[in-house]
mmCIF file of C-alpha atoms in Angstrom:
data_model
loop_
_atom_site.group_PDB
_atom_site.id
_atom_site.type_symbol
_atom_site.label_atom_id
_atom_site.label_comp_id
_atom_site.label_asym_id
_atom_site.label_seq_id
_atom_site.Cartn_x
_atom_site.Cartn_y
_atom_site.Cartn_z
ATOM 1 C CA UNK A 1498 -0.001 0.213 0.133
ATOM 2 C CA UNK A 1499 1.480 3.645 -0.529
ATOM 3 C CA UNK A 1500 2.533 5.376 2.440
ATOM 4 C CA UNK A 1501 0.512 8.880 2.955
ATOM 5 C CA UNK A 1502 1.720 11.449 4.280
ATOM 6 C CA UNK A 1503 0.798 11.483 8.138
ATOM 7 C CA UNK A 1504 -0.497 15.191 7.863
ATOM 8 C CA UNK A 1505 -3.384 14.361 5.359
ATOM 9 C CA UNK A 1506 -5.854 13.324 8.258
ATOM 10 C CA UNK A 1507 -4.932 16.688 9.751
ATOM 11 C CA UNK A 1508 -5.791 18.366 6.854
ATOM 12 C CA UNK A 1509 -8.488 16.863 5.802
ATOM 13 C CA UNK A 1510 -10.079 17.536 9.429
ATOM 14 C CA UNK A 1511 -8.766 21.205 9.216
ATOM 15 C CA UNK A 1512 -10.475 21.263 6.093
ATOM 16 C CA UNK A 1513 -13.811 20.358 7.237
ATOM 17 C CA UNK A 1514 -13.634 22.377 10.706
ATOM 18 C CA UNK A 1515 -12.928 25.601 8.771
ATOM 19 C CA UNK A 1516 -15.762 25.212 6.205
ATOM 20 C CA UNK A 1517 -18.228 25.876 7.911
ATOM 21 C CA UNK A 1518 -20.100 22.650 7.401
ATOM 22 C CA UNK A 1519 -20.084 21.237 11.318
ATOM 23 C CA UNK A 1520 -21.742 22.859 13.790
ATOM 24 C CA UNK A 1521 -20.747 20.865 17.166
ATOM 25 C CA UNK A 1522 -23.020 20.929 20.341
ATOM 26 C CA UNK A 1523 -23.070 18.840 23.676
ATOM 27 C CA UNK A 1524 -25.299 16.248 24.824
ATOM 28 C CA UNK A 1525 -25.978 14.832 27.618
ATOM 29 C CA UNK A 1526 -26.641 11.022 28.462
ATOM 30 C CA UNK A 1527 -30.283 10.952 30.001
ATOM 31 C CA UNK A 1528 -29.072 8.775 33.072
ATOM 32 C CA UNK A 1529 -25.570 10.990 33.350
ATOM 33 C CA UNK A 1530 -25.279 14.895 33.114
ATOM 34 C CA UNK A 1531 -21.814 14.824 34.230
ATOM 35 C CA UNK A 1532 -20.540 13.282 30.979
ATOM 36 C CA UNK A 1533 -21.629 15.287 28.110
ATOM 37 C CA UNK A 1534 -20.958 14.053 24.227
ATOM 38 C CA UNK A 1535 -20.054 15.562 21.474
ATOM 39 C CA UNK A 1536 -23.380 15.651 18.666
ATOM 40 C CA UNK A 1537 -22.503 16.599 15.178
ATOM 41 C CA UNK A 1538 -26.060 19.511 14.469
ATOM 42 C CA UNK A 1539 -26.335 18.966 10.285
ATOM 43 C CA UNK A 1540 -27.787 22.288 9.286
ATOM 44 C CA UNK A 1541 -30.320 22.161 6.852
ATOM 45 C CA UNK A 1542 -29.465 22.335 2.983
ATOM 46 C CA UNK A 1543 -29.915 25.282 0.918
ATOM 47 C CA UNK A 1544 -31.606 23.978 -2.491
ATOM 48 C CA UNK A 1545 -31.673 26.936 -4.780
ATOM 49 C CA UNK A 1546 -28.138 27.693 -3.482
ATOM 50 C CA UNK A 1547 -27.069 23.839 -3.980
ATOM 51 C CA UNK A 1548 -28.713 23.699 -7.348
ATOM 52 C CA UNK A 1549 -27.445 27.038 -8.286
ATOM 53 C CA UNK A 1550 -23.374 25.840 -7.669
ATOM 54 C CA UNK A 1551 -24.197 22.426 -9.414
ATOM 55 C CA UNK A 1552 -25.158 23.916 -12.715
ATOM 56 C CA UNK A 1553 -22.835 26.289 -12.364
ATOM 57 C CA UNK A 1554 -20.065 23.981 -12.330
ATOM 58 C CA UNK A 1555 -21.588 21.381 -14.972
ATOM 59 C CA UNK A 1556 -19.341 22.575 -18.386
ATOM 60 C CA UNK A 1557 -16.632 22.528 -15.790
ATOM 61 C CA UNK A 1558 -17.408 18.897 -14.869
ATOM 62 C CA UNK A 1559 -18.412 18.050 -18.846
ATOM 63 C CA UNK A 1560 -14.712 19.603 -19.639
ATOM 64 C CA UNK A 1561 -13.141 16.980 -16.353
ATOM 65 C CA UNK A 1562 -14.715 14.267 -18.400
ATOM 66 C CA UNK A 1563 -13.468 14.716 -21.627
ATOM 67 C CA UNK A 1564 -9.654 15.710 -23.092
ATOM 68 C CA UNK A 1565 -10.374 18.443 -24.363
ATOM 69 C CA UNK A 1566 -9.780 22.365 -22.900
ATOM 70 C CA UNK A 1567 -12.075 24.204 -21.137
ATOM 71 C CA UNK A 1568 -11.672 27.326 -23.870
ATOM 72 C CA UNK A 1569 -12.506 24.721 -27.079
ATOM 73 C CA UNK A 1570 -15.393 23.390 -25.249
ATOM 74 C CA UNK A 1571 -16.928 27.149 -24.599
ATOM 75 C CA UNK A 1572 -15.905 28.032 -27.941
ATOM 76 C CA UNK A 1573 -17.664 25.223 -29.366
ATOM 77 C CA UNK A 1574 -20.512 25.938 -27.347
ATOM 78 C CA UNK A 1575 -20.894 29.423 -27.971
ATOM 79 C CA UNK A 1576 -20.970 28.020 -32.109
ATOM 80 C CA UNK A 1577 -24.254 26.186 -31.295
ATOM 81 C CA UNK A 1578 -23.150 22.492 -30.414
ATOM 82 C CA UNK A 1579 -24.178 20.519 -27.188
ATOM 83 C CA UNK A 1580 -22.862 19.867 -24.287
ATOM 84 C CA UNK A 1581 -21.749 16.658 -25.659
ATOM 85 C CA UNK A 1582 -20.621 17.170 -28.765
ATOM 86 C CA UNK A 1583 -18.791 20.175 -27.802
ATOM 87 C CA UNK A 1584 -17.197 17.693 -25.361
ATOM 88 C CA UNK A 1585 -16.761 14.503 -27.930
ATOM 89 C CA UNK A 1586 -18.638 12.459 -25.788
ATOM 90 C CA UNK A 1587 -21.698 10.133 -26.307
ATOM 91 C CA UNK A 1588 -24.753 12.146 -24.884
ATOM 92 C CA UNK A 1589 -26.328 8.991 -22.938
ATOM 93 C CA UNK A 1590 -22.450 8.392 -21.582
ATOM 94 C CA UNK A 1591 -21.884 12.416 -20.513
ATOM 95 C CA UNK A 1592 -25.510 12.106 -19.149
ATOM 96 C CA UNK A 1593 -24.684 8.608 -17.032
ATOM 97 C CA UNK A 1594 -21.373 10.896 -15.914
ATOM 98 C CA UNK A 1595 -22.821 14.050 -15.072
ATOM 99 C CA UNK A 1596 -25.551 12.110 -12.591
ATOM 100 C CA UNK A 1597 -23.078 10.007 -11.021
ATOM 101 C CA UNK A 1598 -21.303 13.441 -10.030
ATOM 102 C CA UNK A 1599 -24.470 14.801 -8.581
ATOM 103 C CA UNK A 1600 -25.074 11.238 -6.569
ATOM 104 C CA UNK A 1601 -21.595 11.638 -5.113
ATOM 105 C CA UNK A 1602 -21.620 15.302 -4.700
ATOM 106 C CA UNK A 1603 -25.155 14.752 -2.614
ATOM 107 C CA UNK A 1604 -23.396 11.689 -0.915
ATOM 108 C CA UNK A 1605 -20.502 14.262 0.383
ATOM 109 C CA UNK A 1606 -22.765 16.938 1.262
ATOM 110 C CA UNK A 1607 -25.257 15.283 3.026
ATOM 111 C CA UNK A 1608 -22.891 14.245 5.668
ATOM 112 C CA UNK A 1609 -22.819 18.074 6.500
ATOM 113 C CA UNK A 1610 -26.246 19.125 5.880
ATOM 114 C CA UNK A 1611 -29.802 17.641 6.642
ATOM 115 C CA UNK A 1612 -32.634 17.304 4.030
ATOM 116 C CA UNK A 1613 -36.031 15.018 4.118
ATOM 117 C CA UNK A 1614 -36.132 11.608 1.506
ATOM 118 C CA UNK A 1615 -38.927 14.062 -0.087
ATOM 119 C CA UNK A 1616 -36.857 17.120 -0.389
ATOM 120 C CA UNK A 1617 -33.821 14.748 -1.854
ATOM 121 C CA UNK A 1618 -36.249 12.954 -4.110
ATOM 122 C CA UNK A 1619 -37.125 16.314 -5.439
ATOM 123 C CA UNK A 1620 -33.496 17.800 -5.663
ATOM 124 C CA UNK A 1621 -31.889 14.816 -7.548
ATOM 125 C CA UNK A 1622 -35.165 14.800 -10.082
ATOM 126 C CA UNK A 1623 -34.653 19.025 -10.500
ATOM 127 C CA UNK A 1624 -31.276 18.255 -11.325
ATOM 128 C CA UNK A 1625 -31.299 15.669 -13.283
ATOM 129 C CA UNK A 1626 -33.512 17.036 -15.611
ATOM 130 C CA UNK A 1627 -31.433 20.175 -15.614
ATOM 131 C CA UNK A 1628 -28.476 17.703 -17.226
ATOM 132 C CA UNK A 1629 -30.909 16.519 -19.209
ATOM 133 C CA UNK A 1630 -32.006 19.952 -20.706
ATOM 134 C CA UNK A 1631 -28.196 21.078 -20.830
ATOM 135 C CA UNK A 1632 -27.380 18.022 -22.730
ATOM 136 C CA UNK A 1633 -30.173 18.829 -25.497
ATOM 137 C CA UNK A 1634 -29.245 22.594 -25.760
ATOM 138 C CA UNK A 1635 -27.661 23.684 -28.607
ATOM 139 C CA UNK A 1636 -24.998 26.316 -27.213
ATOM 140 C CA UNK A 1637 -25.709 25.614 -23.486
ATOM 141 C CA UNK A 1638 -24.759 28.542 -21.164
ATOM 142 C CA UNK A 1639 -25.480 28.666 -17.344
ATOM 143 C CA UNK A 1640 -27.659 31.956 -17.825
ATOM 144 C CA UNK A 1641 -28.515 31.964 -14.290
ATOM 145 C CA UNK A 1642 -26.168 33.335 -11.551
ATOM 146 C CA UNK A 1643 -27.989 33.360 -8.107
ATOM 147 C CA UNK A 1644 -31.369 33.969 -9.974
ATOM 148 C CA UNK A 1645 -30.184 36.388 -12.398
ATOM 149 C CA UNK A 1646 -29.046 37.119 -16.062
ATOM 150 C CA UNK A 1647 -24.834 37.620 -15.915
ATOM 151 C CA UNK A 1648 -25.465 39.582 -19.886
ATOM 152 C CA UNK A 1649 -21.607 41.271 -19.045
ATOM 153 C CA UNK A 1650 -19.800 38.128 -18.017
ATOM 154 C CA UNK A 1651 -21.409 36.746 -21.725
ATOM 155 C CA UNK A 1652 -20.721 39.633 -23.577
ATOM 156 C CA UNK A 1653 -16.858 39.835 -22.433
ATOM 157 C CA UNK A 1654 -16.764 36.097 -23.361
ATOM 158 C CA UNK A 1655 -17.644 36.901 -26.974
ATOM 159 C CA UNK A 1656 -15.597 39.921 -27.176
ATOM 160 C CA UNK A 1657 -12.694 38.520 -25.878
ATOM 161 C CA UNK A 1658 -13.129 35.709 -28.939
ATOM 162 C CA UNK A 1659 -14.161 37.820 -31.259
ATOM 163 C CA UNK A 1660 -10.896 38.317 -33.648
ATOM 164 C CA UNK A 1661 -10.926 34.255 -33.457
ATOM 165 C CA UNK A 1662 -14.694 33.364 -34.294
ATOM 166 C CA UNK A 1663 -15.092 36.159 -36.762
ATOM 167 C CA UNK A 1664 -12.041 34.000 -37.938
ATOM 168 C CA UNK A 1665 -13.594 30.684 -38.126
ATOM 169 C CA UNK A 1666 -17.079 32.558 -39.303
ATOM 170 C CA UNK A 1667 -14.822 33.620 -42.554
ATOM 171 C CA UNK A 1668 -12.591 31.607 -44.975
ATOM 172 C CA UNK A 1669 -9.949 33.519 -44.186
ATOM 173 C CA UNK A 1670 -6.997 32.154 -41.974
ATOM 174 C CA UNK A 1671 -6.388 33.762 -38.392
ATOM 175 C CA UNK A 1672 -3.020 34.866 -38.939
ATOM 176 C CA UNK A 1673 -4.111 36.736 -41.719
ATOM 177 C CA UNK A 1674 -6.840 38.190 -40.270
ATOM 178 C CA UNK A 1675 -5.266 39.051 -37.066
ATOM 179 C CA UNK A 1676 -2.602 40.800 -39.258
ATOM 180 C CA UNK A 1677 -4.812 43.201 -41.202
ATOM 181 C CA UNK A 1678 -6.436 44.073 -38.079
ATOM 182 C CA UNK A 1679 -3.093 45.027 -36.263
ATOM 183 C CA UNK A 1680 -2.147 46.719 -40.007
ATOM 184 C CA UNK A 1681 -5.538 49.199 -39.272
ATOM 185 C CA UNK A 1682 -8.510 47.626 -40.401
ATOM 186 C CA UNK A 1683 -11.668 46.580 -39.425
ATOM 187 C CA UNK A 1684 -13.015 43.204 -38.508
ATOM 188 C CA UNK A 1685 -15.122 43.027 -41.497
ATOM 189 C CA UNK A 1686 -12.455 44.303 -43.649
ATOM 190 C CA UNK A 1687 -9.889 42.157 -42.582
ATOM 191 C CA UNK A 1688 -12.116 38.509 -42.574
ATOM 192 C CA UNK A 1689 -13.595 40.066 -45.828
ATOM 193 C CA UNK A 1690 -16.709 39.789 -44.678
ATOM 194 C CA UNK A 1691 -20.030 42.101 -44.755
ATOM 195 C CA UNK A 1692 -20.770 43.858 -42.079
ATOM 196 C CA UNK A 1693 -24.075 43.261 -40.981
ATOM 197 C CA UNK A 1694 -23.321 40.017 -41.864
ATOM 198 C CA UNK A 1695 -20.773 39.489 -39.552
ATOM 199 C CA UNK A 1696 -22.308 41.147 -36.989
ATOM 200 C CA UNK A 1697 -25.537 38.653 -36.707
ATOM 201 C CA UNK A 1698 -23.545 35.606 -37.299
ATOM 202 C CA UNK A 1699 -21.171 36.780 -34.236
ATOM 203 C CA UNK A 1700 -24.326 38.130 -31.880
ATOM 204 C CA UNK A 1701 -26.628 35.272 -32.545
ATOM 205 C CA UNK A 1702 -25.598 33.054 -29.605
ATOM 206 C CA UNK A 1703 -25.954 36.339 -27.265
ATOM 207 C CA UNK A 1704 -29.198 36.568 -28.340
ATOM 208 C CA UNK A 1705 -30.571 32.802 -28.352
ATOM 209 C CA UNK A 1706 -29.299 33.330 -24.540
ATOM 210 C CA UNK A 1707 -31.420 36.398 -23.841
ATOM 211 C CA UNK A 1708 -34.228 34.422 -25.501
ATOM 212 C CA UNK A 1709 -33.599 31.465 -22.869
ATOM 213 C CA UNK A 1710 -33.263 34.084 -20.119
ATOM 214 C CA UNK A 1711 -36.812 35.357 -20.761
ATOM 215 C CA UNK A 1712 -38.570 31.731 -20.800
ATOM 216 C CA UNK A 1713 -36.574 31.220 -17.611
ATOM 217 C CA UNK A 1714 -38.129 34.548 -15.838
ATOM 218 C CA UNK A 1715 -34.646 35.773 -15.789
ATOM 219 C CA UNK A 1716 -35.707 38.699 -17.481
ATOM 220 C CA UNK A 1717 -38.774 40.767 -18.688
ATOM 221 C CA UNK A 1718 -39.305 40.866 -22.579
ATOM 222 C CA UNK A 1719 -38.645 44.864 -22.457
ATOM 223 C CA UNK A 1720 -35.432 43.705 -20.432
ATOM 224 C CA UNK A 1721 -33.736 41.567 -23.493
ATOM 225 C CA UNK A 1722 -34.902 43.998 -26.044
ATOM 226 C CA UNK A 1723 -33.082 46.568 -24.939
ATOM 227 C CA UNK A 1724 -29.773 44.265 -24.030
ATOM 228 C CA UNK A 1725 -30.258 42.575 -27.638
ATOM 229 C CA UNK A 1726 -29.927 46.469 -29.192
ATOM 230 C CA UNK A 1727 -27.152 46.750 -26.473
ATOM 231 C CA UNK A 1728 -25.127 43.949 -28.011
ATOM 232 C CA UNK A 1729 -25.695 44.100 -32.030
ATOM 233 C CA UNK A 1730 -24.519 48.039 -31.466
ATOM 234 C CA UNK A 1731 -21.636 46.834 -29.328
ATOM 235 C CA UNK A 1732 -20.792 43.915 -31.800
ATOM 236 C CA UNK A 1733 -21.750 46.224 -34.947
ATOM 237 C CA UNK A 1734 -18.938 48.614 -33.545
ATOM 238 C CA UNK A 1735 -16.380 45.952 -32.772
ATOM 239 C CA UNK A 1736 -16.293 44.693 -36.366
ATOM 240 C CA UNK A 1737 -16.861 47.792 -38.402
ATOM 241 C CA UNK A 1738 -14.223 50.499 -36.911
ATOM 242 C CA UNK A 1739 -10.634 50.611 -38.060
ATOM 243 C CA UNK A 1740 -9.179 48.596 -35.119
ATOM 244 C CA UNK A 1741 -12.430 47.765 -33.756
ATOM 245 C CA UNK A 1742 -10.699 45.455 -31.171
ATOM 246 C CA UNK A 1743 -9.197 48.233 -29.731
ATOM 247 C CA UNK A 1744 -12.468 49.765 -28.946
ATOM 248 C CA UNK A 1745 -13.600 46.969 -26.474
ATOM 249 C CA UNK A 1746 -10.728 45.840 -25.285
ATOM 250 C CA UNK A 1747 -8.109 47.194 -23.001
ATOM 251 C CA UNK A 1748 -4.791 45.491 -21.533
ATOM 252 C CA UNK A 1749 -7.611 45.278 -17.912
ATOM 253 C CA UNK A 1750 -10.273 43.871 -19.741
ATOM 254 C CA UNK A 1751 -7.602 41.202 -21.471
ATOM 255 C CA UNK A 1752 -5.637 40.713 -18.163
ATOM 256 C CA UNK A 1753 -8.540 39.824 -16.766
ATOM 257 C CA UNK A 1754 -9.843 37.437 -19.371
ATOM 258 C CA UNK A 1755 -6.311 35.745 -19.096
ATOM 259 C CA UNK A 1756 -6.576 35.127 -15.449
ATOM 260 C CA UNK A 1757 -10.243 33.992 -15.889
ATOM 261 C CA UNK A 1758 -9.779 31.369 -18.117
ATOM 262 C CA UNK A 1759 -6.758 29.915 -16.670
ATOM 263 C CA UNK A 1760 -7.443 30.115 -13.175
ATOM 264 C CA UNK A 1761 -10.509 27.810 -14.189
ATOM 265 C CA UNK A 1762 -7.958 24.996 -14.162
ATOM 266 C CA UNK A 1763 -5.786 26.230 -11.054
ATOM 267 C CA UNK A 1764 -6.438 22.683 -8.602
ATOM 268 C CA UNK A 1765 -5.367 20.388 -11.450
ATOM 269 C CA UNK A 1766 -2.528 22.914 -12.080
ATOM 270 C CA UNK A 1767 -1.015 23.390 -9.043
ATOM 271 C CA UNK A 1768 -1.450 19.414 -8.524
ATOM 272 C CA UNK A 1769 1.325 19.043 -11.415
ATOM 273 C CA UNK A 1770 3.381 21.280 -10.016
ATOM 274 C CA UNK A 1771 3.535 19.658 -6.535
ATOM 275 C CA UNK A 1772 5.516 16.998 -5.435
ATOM 276 C CA UNK A 1773 2.695 14.812 -5.439
ATOM 277 C CA UNK A 1774 4.472 11.261 -4.744
ATOM 278 C CA UNK A 1775 2.534 10.982 -1.533
ATOM 279 C CA UNK A 1776 -0.330 12.751 -2.332
ATOM 280 C CA UNK A 1777 -3.855 11.245 -4.007
ATOM 281 C CA UNK A 1778 -5.360 13.141 -6.415
ATOM 282 C CA UNK A 1779 -9.035 12.143 -5.016
ATOM 283 C CA UNK A 1780 -8.378 13.134 -1.723
ATOM 284 C CA UNK A 1781 -6.563 16.138 -1.882
ATOM 285 C CA UNK A 1782 -9.665 17.090 -4.232
ATOM 286 C CA UNK A 1783 -12.009 16.408 -1.656
ATOM 287 C CA UNK A 1784 -10.226 17.898 1.192
ATOM 288 C CA UNK A 1785 -10.074 21.064 -1.509
ATOM 289 C CA UNK A 1786 -13.688 20.813 -2.193
ATOM 290 C CA UNK A 1787 -14.409 21.293 2.147
ATOM 291 C CA UNK A 1788 -12.268 24.374 1.930
ATOM 292 C CA UNK A 1789 -8.743 23.540 2.100
ATOM 293 C CA UNK A 1790 -6.188 25.931 0.435
ATOM 294 C CA UNK A 1791 -3.933 24.948 -2.158
ATOM 295 C CA UNK A 1792 -0.975 26.034 -0.316
ATOM 296 C CA UNK A 1793 -2.046 24.258 3.021
ATOM 297 C CA UNK A 1794 -2.775 21.172 0.985
ATOM 298 C CA UNK A 1795 0.398 20.619 -0.885
ATOM 299 C CA UNK A 1796 2.379 22.252 2.199
ATOM 300 C CA UNK A 1797 3.771 24.870 -0.376
ATOM 301 C CA UNK A 1798 3.976 28.413 -0.008
ATOM 302 C CA UNK A 1799 1.920 31.034 -2.458
ATOM 303 C CA UNK A 1800 5.367 32.454 -3.826
ATOM 304 C CA UNK A 1801 6.395 29.061 -4.601
ATOM 305 C CA UNK A 1802 3.446 27.735 -6.299
ATOM 306 C CA UNK A 1803 2.819 30.664 -7.965
ATOM 307 C CA UNK A 1804 6.282 30.631 -9.566
ATOM 308 C CA UNK A 1805 5.553 27.194 -10.588
ATOM 309 C CA UNK A 1806 2.697 27.780 -12.185
ATOM 310 C CA UNK A 1807 3.538 30.898 -13.752
ATOM 311 C CA UNK A 1808 6.418 28.432 -15.471
ATOM 312 C CA UNK A 1809 3.367 26.148 -16.705
ATOM 313 C CA UNK A 1810 1.803 28.811 -18.147
ATOM 314 C CA UNK A 1811 4.752 30.818 -19.947
ATOM 315 C CA UNK A 1812 4.177 30.016 -23.240
ATOM 316 C CA UNK A 1813 0.617 31.704 -22.697
ATOM 317 C CA UNK A 1814 1.590 34.526 -21.150
ATOM 318 C CA UNK A 1815 4.714 35.066 -23.984
ATOM 319 C CA UNK A 1816 1.896 35.250 -26.003
ATOM 320 C CA UNK A 1817 0.317 38.072 -24.393
ATOM 321 C CA UNK A 1818 3.391 39.576 -23.645
ATOM 322 C CA UNK A 1819 4.893 40.369 -26.695
ATOM 323 C CA UNK A 1820 2.077 42.018 -27.887
ATOM 324 C CA UNK A 1821 2.563 44.549 -25.004
ATOM 325 C CA UNK A 1822 4.856 47.529 -24.258
ATOM 326 C CA UNK A 1823 7.554 46.572 -21.712
ATOM 327 C CA UNK A 1824 5.739 48.330 -18.892
ATOM 328 C CA UNK A 1825 2.463 46.342 -20.153
ATOM 329 C CA UNK A 1826 3.948 43.178 -19.808
ATOM 330 C CA UNK A 1827 5.701 43.992 -16.251
ATOM 331 C CA UNK A 1828 2.044 44.901 -15.426
ATOM 332 C CA UNK A 1829 0.352 41.683 -16.908
ATOM 333 C CA UNK A 1830 2.687 39.295 -15.079
ATOM 334 C CA UNK A 1831 2.245 41.282 -11.451
ATOM 335 C CA UNK A 1832 -1.282 40.957 -11.884
ATOM 336 C CA UNK A 1833 -0.959 37.477 -13.119
ATOM 337 C CA UNK A 1834 1.068 36.827 -9.942
ATOM 338 C CA UNK A 1835 -1.025 38.299 -7.603
ATOM 339 C CA UNK A 1836 -3.908 36.353 -8.891
ATOM 340 C CA UNK A 1837 -2.330 33.212 -8.568
ATOM 341 C CA UNK A 1838 -1.606 33.829 -4.990
ATOM 342 C CA UNK A 1839 -4.893 34.730 -4.028
ATOM 343 C CA UNK A 1840 -6.199 31.823 -5.644
ATOM 344 C CA UNK A 1841 -3.781 29.336 -3.950
ATOM 345 C CA UNK A 1842 -4.084 31.010 -0.429
ATOM 346 C CA UNK A 1843 -7.976 31.367 -0.977
ATOM 347 C CA UNK A 1844 -10.463 28.531 0.563
ATOM 348 C CA UNK A 1845 -10.992 25.203 -1.775
ATOM 349 C CA UNK A 1846 -14.846 25.062 -3.682
#
């Protein structure tokens, strides 16, 4: 049997203690009040929050079951593919994997939270139905964020990928499109496409999400109509103006997009760059989900983890830095470094 580091059990206990999941209360024996017993008191499960949290992880879990990168799956979804198509996994098999994940997650969660059998059956049914909807919906995206609709997130994702998507819509190579944009062409000129045609093709996934938000009562029809006008105008400006990409994307926005994309895999990256000889992936993942930080779980300082993860991301960092001035490149790397340190010091989720 493989030796385990003696501090693993302590880490798991500490993660549980500080996750806020457990409440301890004394209970006395009926026949002897002098010898209290410690009993774990389970808090009631917040059903709506639990469902929202798991649906927000649906795409991430799909990526984990596939051999594709998160950005590739997300890009395929934005281009109208279903979850199964985006992940290149049979729909029935993916459904089984996602339902098994929900079952396992519920089993773990209910060690710390209380729910009646009837509530549990309803909860499972709702989650299973949501999984089925996700599997059968072209371009599936999680539109609900704690009961709301995150228009800015959808638009930021699209704007960050606009040049790539425009090239994919056209018959032009991305390198040629990018070179023309850098030389002052508008995105429509660079792709040799009509402005209105390109705008309509690019904005279509956003309009579909707005329609779904209305159907789900997350937005009113009037709110959606205003956001549709806003999206159409934003995309038209981006594709029609000379150097239009620069209108909506500055260094700060690009940096945040880079950070968000790469932090999606922060746990796996930290595991890869750490001496994992005595660490079990599943145990580490479990402790992380229960609130342990990556620094405590890997017994590695934030500075050291950041240094190793930066090295892991080096090719992507250089690709961005090459298009920045020396000062901008320094600021970019510092922001990425700070984001990594904050992420590895934060409680797991």
